[in-house]
N, CA and C atoms as an extended XYZ file, in Angstrom:
222
Properties=species:S:1:pos:R:3:atomname:S:1:resname:S:1:resid:I:1 pbc="F F F"
N        -8.355        4.173       -5.366 N   MET     1
C        -7.330        3.205       -5.088 CA  MET     1
C        -6.002        3.721       -5.641 C   MET     1
N        -4.945        3.424       -4.900 N   TRP     2
C        -3.590        3.693       -5.358 CA  TRP     2
C        -2.889        2.352       -5.523 C   TRP     2
N        -1.989        2.258       -6.486 N   TYR     3
C        -1.203        1.034       -6.604 CA  TYR     3
C         0.222        1.357       -7.008 C   TYR     3
N         1.093        0.384       -6.736 N   TYR     4
C         2.510        0.529       -7.060 CA  TYR     4
C         3.041       -0.864       -7.381 C   TYR     4
N         3.633       -1.026       -8.550 N   ARG     5
C         4.170       -2.327       -8.969 CA  ARG     5
C         5.596       -2.497       -8.457 C   ARG     5
N         5.857       -3.656       -7.849 N   THR     6
C         7.201       -3.993       -7.378 CA  THR     6
C         7.601       -5.318       -8.016 C   THR     6
N         8.865       -5.694       -7.922 N   PRO     7
C         9.291       -6.979       -8.484 CA  PRO     7
C         8.632       -8.195       -7.817 C   PRO     7
N         8.101       -8.036       -6.602 N   ILE     8
C         7.500       -9.189       -5.916 CA  ILE     8
C         5.975       -9.137       -5.861 C   ILE     8
N         5.366       -8.086       -6.368 N   GLY     9
C         3.909       -7.993       -6.375 CA  GLY     9
C         3.421       -6.560       -6.383 C   GLY     9
N         2.133       -6.418       -6.596 N   VAL    10
C         1.510       -5.091       -6.639 CA  VAL    10
C         1.061       -4.691       -5.239 C   VAL    10
N         1.431       -3.490       -4.836 N   LEU    11
C         0.993       -2.905       -3.571 CA  LEU    11
C        -0.258       -2.083       -3.864 C   LEU    11
N        -1.246       -2.126       -2.967 N   LYS    12
C        -2.479       -1.370       -3.173 CA  LYS    12
C        -2.900       -0.686       -1.882 C   LYS    12
N        -3.408        0.514       -2.034 N   ILE    13
C        -4.073        1.225       -0.940 CA  ILE    13
C        -5.508        1.414       -1.404 C   ILE    13
N        -6.439        0.860       -0.638 N   VAL    14
C        -7.847        0.877       -1.039 CA  VAL    14
C        -8.707        1.525        0.040 C   VAL    14
N        -9.821        2.096       -0.385 N   LYS    15
C       -10.802        2.683        0.535 CA  LYS    15
C       -11.509        1.557        1.276 C   LYS    15
N       -11.670        1.717        2.588 N   THR    16
C       -12.368        0.738        3.425 CA  THR    16
C       -13.422        1.450        4.261 C   THR    16
N       -14.119        0.700        5.075 N   SER    17
C       -15.148        1.290        5.940 CA  SER    17
C       -14.536        2.165        7.034 C   SER    17
N       -13.287        1.925        7.393 N   TYR    18
C       -12.632        2.697        8.455 CA  TYR    18
C       -11.648        3.739        7.932 C   TYR    18
N       -11.395        3.753        6.648 N   GLY    19
C       -10.436        4.692        6.058 CA  GLY    19
C        -9.785        4.080        4.839 C   GLY    19
N        -8.527        3.635        4.995 N   TYR    20
C        -7.766        3.058        3.891 CA  TYR    20
C        -7.003        1.837        4.373 C   TYR    20
N        -6.932        0.808        3.527 N   GLY    21
C        -6.244       -0.423        3.882 CA  GLY    21
C        -5.174       -0.777        2.867 C   GLY    21
N        -4.228       -1.609        3.286 N   PHE    22
C        -3.131       -2.067        2.440 CA  PHE    22
C        -3.385       -3.498        1.980 C   PHE    22
N        -3.303       -3.724        0.682 N   LEU    23
C        -3.404       -5.058        0.099 CA  LEU    23
C        -2.112       -5.346       -0.648 C   LEU    23
N        -1.697       -6.627       -0.655 N   PHE    24
C        -0.486       -7.025       -1.351 CA  PHE    24
C        -0.809       -8.095       -2.380 C   PHE    24
N        -0.467       -7.839       -3.636 N   GLY    25
C        -0.705       -8.806       -4.701 CA  GLY    25
C        -2.168       -9.170       -4.820 C   GLY    25
N        -2.433      -10.465       -4.990 N   ASP    26
C        -3.805      -10.952       -5.127 CA  ASP    26
C        -4.418      -11.367       -3.791 C   ASP    26
N        -3.675      -11.209       -2.707 N   ASP    27
C        -4.164      -11.578       -1.380 CA  ASP    27
C        -5.228      -10.571       -0.936 C   ASP    27
N        -6.432      -11.031       -0.587 N   PRO    28
C        -7.496      -10.119       -0.177 CA  PRO    28
C        -7.361       -9.617        1.268 C   PRO    28
N        -6.334      -10.073        2.006 N   THR    29
C        -6.153       -9.662        3.392 CA  THR    29
C        -5.861       -8.173        3.477 C   THR    29
N        -6.586       -7.502        4.329 N   ASP    30
C        -6.366       -6.077        4.603 CA  ASP    30
C        -5.315       -6.009        5.713 C   ASP    30
N        -4.056       -5.791        5.353 N   TRP    31
C        -2.946       -5.956        6.293 CA  TRP    31
C        -2.840       -4.865        7.342 C   TRP    31
N        -3.040       -3.663        6.981 N   THR    32
C        -2.953       -2.565        7.945 CA  THR    32
C        -3.815       -1.435        7.425 C   THR    32
N        -4.162       -0.513        8.263 N   GLY    33
C        -5.012        0.569        7.807 CA  GLY    33
C        -4.873        1.841        8.615 C   GLY    33
N        -5.316        2.909        8.009 N   HIS    34
C        -5.291        4.239        8.622 CA  HIS    34
C        -6.462        5.047        8.076 C   HIS    34
N        -6.755        6.099        8.738 N   ARG    35
C        -7.762        7.038        8.216 CA  ARG    35
C        -7.187        7.882        7.091 C   ARG    35
N        -5.864        7.996        7.050 N   ASN    36
C        -5.187        8.833        6.053 CA  ASN    36
C        -4.324        7.948        5.149 C   ASN    36
N        -4.499        8.015        3.832 N   PRO    37
C        -3.703        7.170        2.944 CA  PRO    37
C        -2.208        7.500        2.980 C   PRO    37
N        -1.850        8.724        3.334 N   ARG    38
C        -0.426        9.094        3.419 CA  ARG    38
C         0.269        8.333        4.554 C   ARG    38
N        -0.418        8.190        5.671 N   ALA    39
C         0.135        7.426        6.795 CA  ALA    39
C         0.293        5.960        6.415 C   ALA    39
N        -0.641        5.440        5.673 N   LEU    40
C        -0.565        4.054        5.222 CA  LEU    40
C         0.602        3.867        4.250 C   LEU    40
N         0.793        4.810        3.342 N   ALA    41
C         1.923        4.745        2.411 CA  ALA    41
C         3.246        4.761        3.180 C   ALA    41
N         3.306        5.482        4.289 N   ASP    42
C         4.510        5.503        5.122 CA  ASP    42
C         4.771        4.133        5.747 C   ASP    42
N         3.713        3.459        6.207 N   ASP    43
C         3.855        2.095        6.733 CA  ASP    43
C         4.442        1.164        5.678 C   ASP    43
N         3.958        1.297        4.446 N   VAL    44
C         4.457        0.458        3.356 CA  VAL    44
C         5.937        0.740        3.125 C   VAL    44
N         6.308        2.004        3.054 N   TYR    45
C         7.710        2.370        2.836 CA  TYR    45
C         8.614        1.827        3.948 C   TYR    45
N         8.119        1.855        5.169 N   CYS    46
C         8.903        1.391        6.328 CA  CYS    46
C         8.820       -0.123        6.540 C   CYS    46
N         8.099       -0.819        5.663 N   HIS    47
C         7.914       -2.272        5.793 CA  HIS    47
C         7.333       -2.616        7.165 C   HIS    47
N         6.279       -1.884        7.534 N   ALA    48
C         5.615       -2.068        8.831 CA  ALA    48
C         4.117       -2.272        8.625 C   ALA    48
N         3.764       -3.237        7.762 N   THR    49
C         2.366       -3.439        7.397 CA  THR    49
C         1.715       -4.651        8.051 C   THR    49
N         2.517       -5.582        8.548 N   GLY    50
C         1.982       -6.835        9.049 CA  GLY    50
C         1.976       -7.937        8.008 C   GLY    50
N         2.212       -7.595        6.766 N   CYS    51
C         2.296       -8.563        5.669 CA  CYS    51
C         3.742       -9.067        5.601 C   CYS    51
N         3.966      -10.288        6.045 N   THR    52
C         5.326      -10.832        6.138 CA  THR    52
C         6.057      -10.804        4.802 C   THR    52
N         5.360      -11.149        3.734 N   GLU    53
C         6.014      -11.181        2.418 CA  GLU    53
C         6.571       -9.812        2.045 C   GLU    53
N         5.813       -8.751        2.307 N   TRP    54
C         6.301       -7.401        2.007 CA  TRP    54
C         7.296       -6.925        3.072 C   TRP    54
N         6.923       -7.037        4.331 N   ASP    55
C         7.747       -6.492        5.410 CA  ASP    55
C         9.133       -7.116        5.479 C   ASP    55
N         9.266       -8.386        5.111 N   SER    56
C        10.574       -9.049        5.178 CA  SER    56
C        11.365       -8.940        3.874 C   SER    56
N        10.784       -8.303        2.884 N   SER    57
C        11.481       -8.170        1.600 CA  SER    57
C        12.516       -7.041        1.657 C   SER    57
N        13.429       -7.091        0.729 N   CYS    58
C        14.447       -6.042        0.599 CA  CYS    58
C        14.079       -5.038       -0.483 C   CYS    58
N        12.878       -5.159       -1.024 N   VAL    59
C        12.421       -4.268       -2.084 CA  VAL    59
C        12.185       -2.879       -1.508 C   VAL    59
N        12.718       -1.877       -2.169 N   VAL    60
C        12.485       -0.497       -1.755 CA  VAL    60
C        11.172       -0.039       -2.380 C   VAL    60
N        10.242        0.332       -1.533 N   GLY    61
C         8.944        0.780       -2.013 CA  GLY    61
C         8.905        2.278       -2.249 C   GLY    61
N         7.753        2.770       -2.633 N   PRO    62
C         7.596        4.203       -2.879 CA  PRO    62
C         7.818        5.001       -1.593 C   PRO    62
N         8.511        6.122       -1.717 N   HIS    63
C         8.844        6.952       -0.554 CA  HIS    63
C         7.628        7.627        0.060 C   HIS    63
N         6.657        7.991       -0.758 N   ASP    64
C         5.433        8.605       -0.241 CA  ASP    64
C         4.309        8.396       -1.250 C   ASP    64
N         3.133        8.834       -0.893 N   LEU    65
C         1.944        8.591       -1.703 CA  LEU    65
C         2.055        9.194       -3.101 C   LEU    65
N         2.853       10.233       -3.280 N   SER    66
C         2.984       10.865       -4.596 CA  SER    66
C         3.612        9.934       -5.632 C   SER    66
N         4.299        8.884       -5.186 N   GLU    67
C         4.914        7.933       -6.115 CA  GLU    67
C         3.972        6.794       -6.505 C   GLU    67
N         2.825        6.685       -5.850 N   TRP    68
C         1.832        5.667       -6.173 CA  TRP    68
C         1.008        6.147       -7.363 C   TRP    68
N         0.397        5.230       -8.087 N   ILE    69
C        -0.503        5.576       -9.195 CA  ILE    69
C        -1.931        5.562       -8.664 C   ILE    69
N        -2.639        6.668       -8.848 N   TYR    70
C        -4.000        6.791       -8.365 CA  TYR    70
C        -4.985        6.416       -9.475 C   TYR    70
N        -5.961        5.578       -9.130 N   VAL    71
C        -7.019        5.198      -10.059 CA  VAL    71
C        -8.313        5.779       -9.518 C   VAL    71
N        -8.856        6.766      -10.176 N   LYS    72
C       -10.062        7.445       -9.715 CA  LYS    72
C       -11.276        6.524       -9.762 C   LYS    72
N       -12.114        6.649       -8.767 N   GLY    73
C       -13.366        5.909       -8.724 CA  GLY    73
C       -13.304        4.628       -7.916 C   GLY    73
N       -12.140        4.207       -7.520 N   ASP    74
C       -12.011        2.982       -6.722 CA  ASP    74
C       -11.754        3.318       -5.280 C   ASP    74
């Protein structure tokens, strides 16, 4: 799992059955997904996740996956 803390909530990229999914805060909804976590991180940066709270925010997210914090084993 990768995560990134923002002023409005924690962004997460998690392993799923189809690849990787995006979670926002404590909401269990899997908003968008890709087979590659880098592509998913790009969706987050572009505010193109389907999560209205994140997508409509003015918060600047991480530019790419290298700015996320990786937690091994998740």
